[in-house]
Amino acid sequence: MKHRENHEEDFVQDISLPEIKDKVLIDHPQDLEMVKRLKRTTNARLGVGRAGDRFKTETLLKFHADHAIAQDAVWTDIDETLIDAMGFYKVQTLVQDKEEYVRRPDRGRIFSAETMAAIKRDCIHHPDVQLVVSDGLSGFAINANLRDIYAIMMDGFAEKGYRVGTPIFVRYSRVATMDKISEALGAKVTIQLIGERPGLATGESMSVYMAYEASSSKQESQRTVISNIYAHGIPPLEAGAQVVHLTEILMREKKSGVELKI
């Protein structure tokens, strides 16, 4: 048996690498360059070909790898050393653990009376901007994006002369917690950074929800949203600049969500 000089041929390329999605697996495509251009415009699984009635092995392995990343994103906790280092005030919803968080989204929208009292006692009242960071459905998202977006936002708010409230981290949180905090502290603009529900393209995508005088008595449509924030979507530095710009608009127009015409 002839000895192989190039041992790299013996190894399968890491199927979880982002560039794997750029490979065209269609056998003998009529227009290879067109397929490549199309794949560069989206994270959708295009040009994967097939083996009879089934996925090709490489396609199936990539699907399983991405599914595993999505599951890990949901079940991974935020690195609270980062939260502590950045000086966030920490609270928790009625949810007691991650499993309950997944099964009971209603409890992830509510604080205990004791927690609400602590927020009112310890945090700044009537800020121009109230920042809330929540784990949501992806701990990876906050770990990957918080430091960069936070720095840009704080610089921008300082430049605008906004009074920024006590930054609050909410463990086991759904989006509606921003409304409860806004009501408790009388904030003008409340901004929530939260891990998005992961798909099969990334586990690091974060969303920003913003509302003027956010309230639990208002509809979901009160919120203005920036989504898909991560290295291969909207980079966190760019997203931070967008948040500052939108905050200025919300403060000027005194409205947000569908009522805001930009």
CSV table of C-alpha atoms in Angstrom, one decimal:
chain,number,residue,atom,x,y,z
A,1,MET,CA,0.0,0.0,0.0
A,2,LYS,CA,1.4,3.3,-1.1
A,3,HIS,CA,2.2,5.7,1.8
A,4,ARG,CA,0.4,9.1,1.7
A,5,GLU,CA,2.7,12.0,1.9
A,6,ASN,CA,-0.1,14.5,2.5
A,7,HIS,CA,-1.8,13.4,5.7
A,8,GLU,CA,-4.3,16.3,5.5
A,9,GLU,CA,-6.3,14.2,3.1
A,10,ASP,CA,-7.1,11.8,6.0
A,11,PHE,CA,-9.0,14.5,8.0
A,12,VAL,CA,-12.5,15.8,7.5
A,13,GLN,CA,-12.7,19.6,7.6
A,14,ASP,CA,-14.4,21.0,10.7
A,15,ILE,CA,-18.0,20.9,9.7
A,16,SER,CA,-19.0,23.7,12.1
A,17,LEU,CA,-16.8,26.4,10.4
A,18,PRO,CA,-18.8,29.3,8.8
A,19,GLU,CA,-17.1,29.0,5.5
A,20,ILE,CA,-18.4,25.5,5.0
A,21,LYS,CA,-21.8,27.0,4.1
A,22,ASP,CA,-20.1,28.6,1.0
A,23,LYS,CA,-19.4,25.3,-0.6
A,24,VAL,CA,-21.5,24.3,-3.6
A,25,LEU,CA,-22.5,20.7,-3.3
A,26,ILE,CA,-24.7,20.5,-6.4
A,27,ASP,CA,-23.3,17.9,-8.9
A,28,HIS,CA,-22.5,19.6,-12.2
A,29,PRO,CA,-24.4,22.9,-11.7
A,30,GLN,CA,-25.3,24.7,-15.0
A,31,ASP,CA,-24.0,28.1,-13.6
A,32,LEU,CA,-21.6,27.6,-10.7
A,33,GLU,CA,-20.8,31.3,-10.3
A,34,MET,CA,-24.4,32.2,-10.1
A,35,VAL,CA,-25.0,29.6,-7.3
A,36,LYS,CA,-21.9,31.0,-5.4
A,37,ARG,CA,-23.2,34.6,-5.7
A,38,LEU,CA,-26.6,33.5,-4.5
A,39,LYS,CA,-25.1,31.7,-1.5
A,40,ARG,CA,-23.1,34.8,-0.5
A,41,THR,CA,-26.4,36.7,0.0
A,42,THR,CA,-28.0,34.5,2.6
A,43,ASN,CA,-27.3,32.0,5.4
A,44,ALA,CA,-30.1,29.8,4.0
A,45,ARG,CA,-29.0,26.3,2.9
A,46,LEU,CA,-28.8,26.7,-0.8
A,47,GLY,CA,-26.9,24.7,-3.4
A,48,VAL,CA,-26.6,21.6,-1.1
A,49,GLY,CA,-27.5,19.0,-3.7
A,50,ARG,CA,-28.7,15.6,-2.7
A,51,ALA,CA,-27.8,11.9,-2.7
A,52,GLY,CA,-30.8,10.2,-4.2
A,53,ASP,CA,-33.7,11.3,-2.0
A,54,ARG,CA,-31.5,12.2,0.9
A,55,PHE,CA,-29.2,15.0,2.1
A,56,LYS,CA,-25.5,14.5,1.3
A,57,THR,CA,-23.5,13.4,4.3
A,58,GLU,CA,-21.7,16.8,4.5
A,59,THR,CA,-25.0,18.6,4.5
A,60,LEU,CA,-26.5,16.4,7.2
A,61,LEU,CA,-23.4,16.8,9.4
A,62,LYS,CA,-23.5,20.6,9.0
A,63,PHE,CA,-27.2,20.6,10.0
A,64,HIS,CA,-26.5,18.5,13.1
A,65,ALA,CA,-23.5,20.7,14.0
A,66,ASP,CA,-25.6,23.9,13.7
A,67,HIS,CA,-28.4,22.4,15.6
A,68,ALA,CA,-26.0,21.5,18.4
A,69,ILE,CA,-24.8,25.1,18.5
A,70,ALA,CA,-28.4,26.4,18.8
A,71,GLN,CA,-29.1,24.0,21.7
A,72,ASP,CA,-25.9,25.1,23.5
A,73,ALA,CA,-26.8,28.7,23.0
A,74,VAL,CA,-30.1,28.2,24.8
A,75,TRP,CA,-28.7,26.2,27.7
A,76,THR,CA,-25.5,28.2,28.2
A,77,ASP,CA,-25.5,30.8,31.0
A,78,ILE,CA,-24.1,34.3,30.6
A,79,ASP,CA,-20.6,34.8,31.9
A,80,GLU,CA,-21.5,36.8,35.0
A,81,THR,CA,-17.9,37.8,35.6
A,82,LEU,CA,-18.4,40.1,32.6
A,83,ILE,CA,-21.6,41.4,34.1
A,84,ASP,CA,-19.9,42.0,37.5
A,85,ALA,CA,-16.9,43.7,35.9
A,86,MET,CA,-19.2,46.1,34.0
A,87,GLY,CA,-21.0,47.0,37.2
A,88,PHE,CA,-24.6,45.8,36.5
A,89,TYR,CA,-27.2,45.6,39.1
A,90,LYS,CA,-28.4,42.0,39.1
A,91,VAL,CA,-31.9,40.7,39.5
A,92,GLN,CA,-33.9,37.6,38.6
A,93,THR,CA,-37.4,36.9,37.4
A,94,LEU,CA,-39.7,34.4,39.0
A,95,VAL,CA,-38.0,31.6,37.1
A,96,GLN,CA,-35.7,29.4,39.2
A,97,ASP,CA,-33.6,27.6,36.6
A,98,LYS,CA,-33.0,27.2,32.9
A,99,GLU,CA,-35.4,24.3,32.4
A,100,GLU,CA,-38.3,26.3,33.9
A,101,TYR,CA,-37.2,29.3,31.8
A,102,VAL,CA,-37.7,27.3,28.6
A,103,ARG,CA,-41.0,25.7,29.8
A,104,ARG,CA,-42.6,28.7,31.4
A,105,PRO,CA,-42.0,31.9,29.4
A,106,ASP,CA,-44.8,33.6,31.4
A,107,ARG,CA,-42.7,33.4,34.6
A,108,GLY,CA,-39.8,35.0,32.7
A,109,ARG,CA,-41.8,38.2,32.3
A,110,ILE,CA,-42.5,38.8,36.0
A,111,PHE,CA,-40.6,39.9,39.1
A,112,SER,CA,-41.4,39.1,42.7
A,113,ALA,CA,-42.7,42.0,44.9
A,114,GLU,CA,-39.4,41.9,46.7
A,115,THR,CA,-37.4,42.3,43.5
A,116,MET,CA,-39.5,45.2,42.4
A,117,ALA,CA,-39.0,46.9,45.7
A,118,ALA,CA,-35.3,46.4,45.5
A,119,ILE,CA,-35.1,47.9,42.0
A,120,LYS,CA,-37.1,50.9,43.2
A,121,ARG,CA,-34.9,51.3,46.3
A,122,ASP,CA,-31.4,50.8,44.7
A,123,CYS,CA,-31.6,52.1,41.1
A,124,ILE,CA,-31.6,55.6,39.7
A,125,HIS,CA,-35.1,57.1,39.1
A,126,HIS,CA,-36.3,59.1,36.1
A,127,PRO,CA,-33.3,58.5,33.8
A,128,ASP,CA,-33.3,59.6,30.2
A,129,VAL,CA,-32.0,56.1,29.2
A,130,GLN,CA,-32.4,52.9,31.2
A,131,LEU,CA,-30.3,50.0,30.0
A,132,VAL,CA,-31.4,46.4,30.6
A,133,VAL,CA,-29.3,43.3,29.7
A,134,SER,CA,-31.1,39.9,29.6
A,135,ASP,CA,-29.9,36.4,28.9
A,136,GLY,CA,-32.9,35.5,26.7
A,137,LEU,CA,-32.5,32.4,24.6
A,138,SER,CA,-28.8,32.8,23.9
A,139,GLY,CA,-26.1,33.2,26.6
A,140,PHE,CA,-23.5,33.1,23.7
A,141,ALA,CA,-25.0,36.3,22.3
A,142,ILE,CA,-24.5,38.4,25.4
A,143,ASN,CA,-21.0,37.0,26.0
A,144,ALA,CA,-19.9,37.8,22.4
A,145,ASN,CA,-21.5,41.2,21.9
A,146,LEU,CA,-22.1,43.0,25.2
A,147,ARG,CA,-18.7,44.6,25.8
A,148,ASP,CA,-18.4,46.3,22.4
A,149,ILE,CA,-21.9,47.5,22.1
A,150,TYR,CA,-22.0,48.8,25.6
A,151,ALA,CA,-18.9,50.9,25.2
A,152,ILE,CA,-20.2,52.6,22.0
A,153,MET,CA,-23.6,53.3,23.6
A,154,MET,CA,-22.2,54.8,26.8
A,155,ASP,CA,-19.9,57.0,24.8
A,156,GLY,CA,-22.8,58.1,22.6
A,157,PHE,CA,-25.1,58.8,25.5
A,158,ALA,CA,-22.5,60.8,27.3
A,159,GLU,CA,-21.9,62.9,24.1
A,160,LYS,CA,-25.6,63.6,23.9
A,161,GLY,CA,-25.8,64.5,27.5
A,162,TYR,CA,-28.3,61.9,28.5
A,163,ARG,CA,-28.8,60.9,32.1
A,164,VAL,CA,-28.2,57.1,32.1
A,165,GLY,CA,-29.9,55.0,34.8
A,166,THR,CA,-28.4,52.1,36.7
A,167,PRO,CA,-27.6,49.3,34.2
A,168,ILE,CA,-29.6,46.2,35.2
A,169,PHE,CA,-28.9,42.6,34.3
A,170,VAL,CA,-32.0,40.3,34.4
A,171,ARG,CA,-31.4,36.6,34.7
A,172,TYR,CA,-34.0,34.3,33.1
A,173,SER,CA,-35.6,37.2,31.3
A,174,ARG,CA,-38.1,37.6,28.5
A,175,VAL,CA,-38.6,40.9,26.7
A,176,ALA,CA,-41.5,42.2,28.8
A,177,THR,CA,-39.2,42.7,31.8
A,178,MET,CA,-38.1,46.0,30.3
A,179,ASP,CA,-41.7,47.3,30.7
A,180,LYS,CA,-41.8,46.5,34.4
A,181,ILE,CA,-38.4,48.2,35.0
A,182,SER,CA,-39.4,51.2,33.0
A,183,GLU,CA,-42.6,51.6,35.1
A,184,ALA,CA,-40.7,51.2,38.3
A,185,LEU,CA,-38.1,53.8,37.5
A,186,GLY,CA,-40.0,56.2,35.3
A,187,ALA,CA,-37.5,55.9,32.4
A,188,LYS,CA,-37.9,57.9,29.2
A,189,VAL,CA,-36.2,55.5,26.9
A,190,THR,CA,-35.7,51.9,28.0
A,191,ILE,CA,-33.3,49.7,26.0
A,192,GLN,CA,-33.0,46.0,26.4
A,193,LEU,CA,-30.2,43.9,25.0
A,194,ILE,CA,-31.3,40.2,24.8
A,195,GLY,CA,-30.0,37.0,23.3
A,196,GLU,CA,-32.1,36.0,20.3
A,197,ARG,CA,-33.7,32.6,19.9
A,198,PRO,CA,-31.0,30.8,17.9
A,199,GLY,CA,-31.6,29.5,14.4
A,200,LEU,CA,-29.3,27.3,12.4
A,201,ALA,CA,-27.0,30.0,11.2
A,202,THR,CA,-25.5,31.3,14.5
A,203,GLY,CA,-25.9,31.0,18.2
A,204,GLU,CA,-24.4,34.5,18.9
A,205,SER,CA,-27.2,36.8,17.5
A,206,MET,CA,-28.5,39.5,19.8
A,207,SER,CA,-31.5,41.8,19.6
A,208,VAL,CA,-32.0,45.3,21.0
A,209,TYR,CA,-35.6,46.3,22.0
A,210,MET,CA,-36.2,50.0,22.6
A,211,ALA,CA,-39.3,51.9,23.8
A,212,TYR,CA,-40.3,55.4,24.8
A,213,GLU,CA,-42.0,55.3,28.2
A,214,ALA,CA,-42.3,51.5,28.0
A,215,SER,CA,-45.3,50.1,29.9
A,216,SER,CA,-46.9,46.7,30.4
A,217,SER,CA,-50.2,48.4,29.6
A,218,LYS,CA,-49.0,49.0,26.0
A,219,GLN,CA,-49.0,46.5,23.1
A,220,GLU,CA,-45.9,44.7,21.9
A,221,SER,CA,-45.9,47.1,18.9
A,222,GLN,CA,-44.6,49.9,21.3
A,223,ARG,CA,-41.0,48.5,20.7
A,224,THR,CA,-38.5,49.5,18.1
A,225,VAL,CA,-36.1,46.6,17.3
A,226,ILE,CA,-32.6,46.0,16.0
A,227,SER,CA,-31.9,42.3,15.4
A,228,ASN,CA,-29.3,40.0,14.0
A,229,ILE,CA,-26.5,41.7,16.0
A,230,TYR,CA,-23.3,39.6,15.8
A,231,ALA,CA,-20.0,39.5,13.9
A,232,HIS,CA,-21.5,38.2,10.6
A,233,GLY,CA,-24.7,40.2,10.8
A,234,ILE,CA,-24.8,43.8,12.2
A,235,PRO,CA,-21.5,44.1,14.0
A,236,PRO,CA,-22.0,45.2,17.7
A,237,LEU,CA,-20.0,48.4,17.2
A,238,GLU,CA,-22.3,49.4,14.3
A,239,ALA,CA,-25.4,48.4,16.3
A,240,GLY,CA,-24.3,50.5,19.2
A,241,ALA,CA,-24.1,53.6,17.0
A,242,GLN,CA,-27.6,52.7,15.6
A,243,VAL,CA,-29.0,52.5,19.2
A,244,VAL,CA,-27.6,56.0,20.1
A,245,HIS,CA,-29.1,57.4,16.9
A,246,LEU,CA,-32.5,55.8,17.5
A,247,THR,CA,-32.5,56.9,21.1
A,248,GLU,CA,-32.1,60.5,19.9
A,249,ILE,CA,-35.1,60.0,17.6
A,250,LEU,CA,-37.2,58.5,20.3
A,251,MET,CA,-36.4,61.3,22.7
A,252,ARG,CA,-37.3,63.9,20.1
A,253,GLU,CA,-40.5,62.3,18.8
A,254,LYS,CA,-41.6,60.9,22.2
A,255,LYS,CA,-42.8,57.7,20.6
A,256,SER,CA,-41.5,54.3,19.5
A,257,GLY,CA,-42.5,51.2,17.7
A,258,VAL,CA,-45.2,51.3,14.9
A,259,GLU,CA,-46.1,54.9,16.0
A,260,LEU,CA,-42.7,56.1,15.0
A,261,LYS,CA,-42.3,56.9,11.3
A,262,ILE,CA,-38.6,57.0,10.4
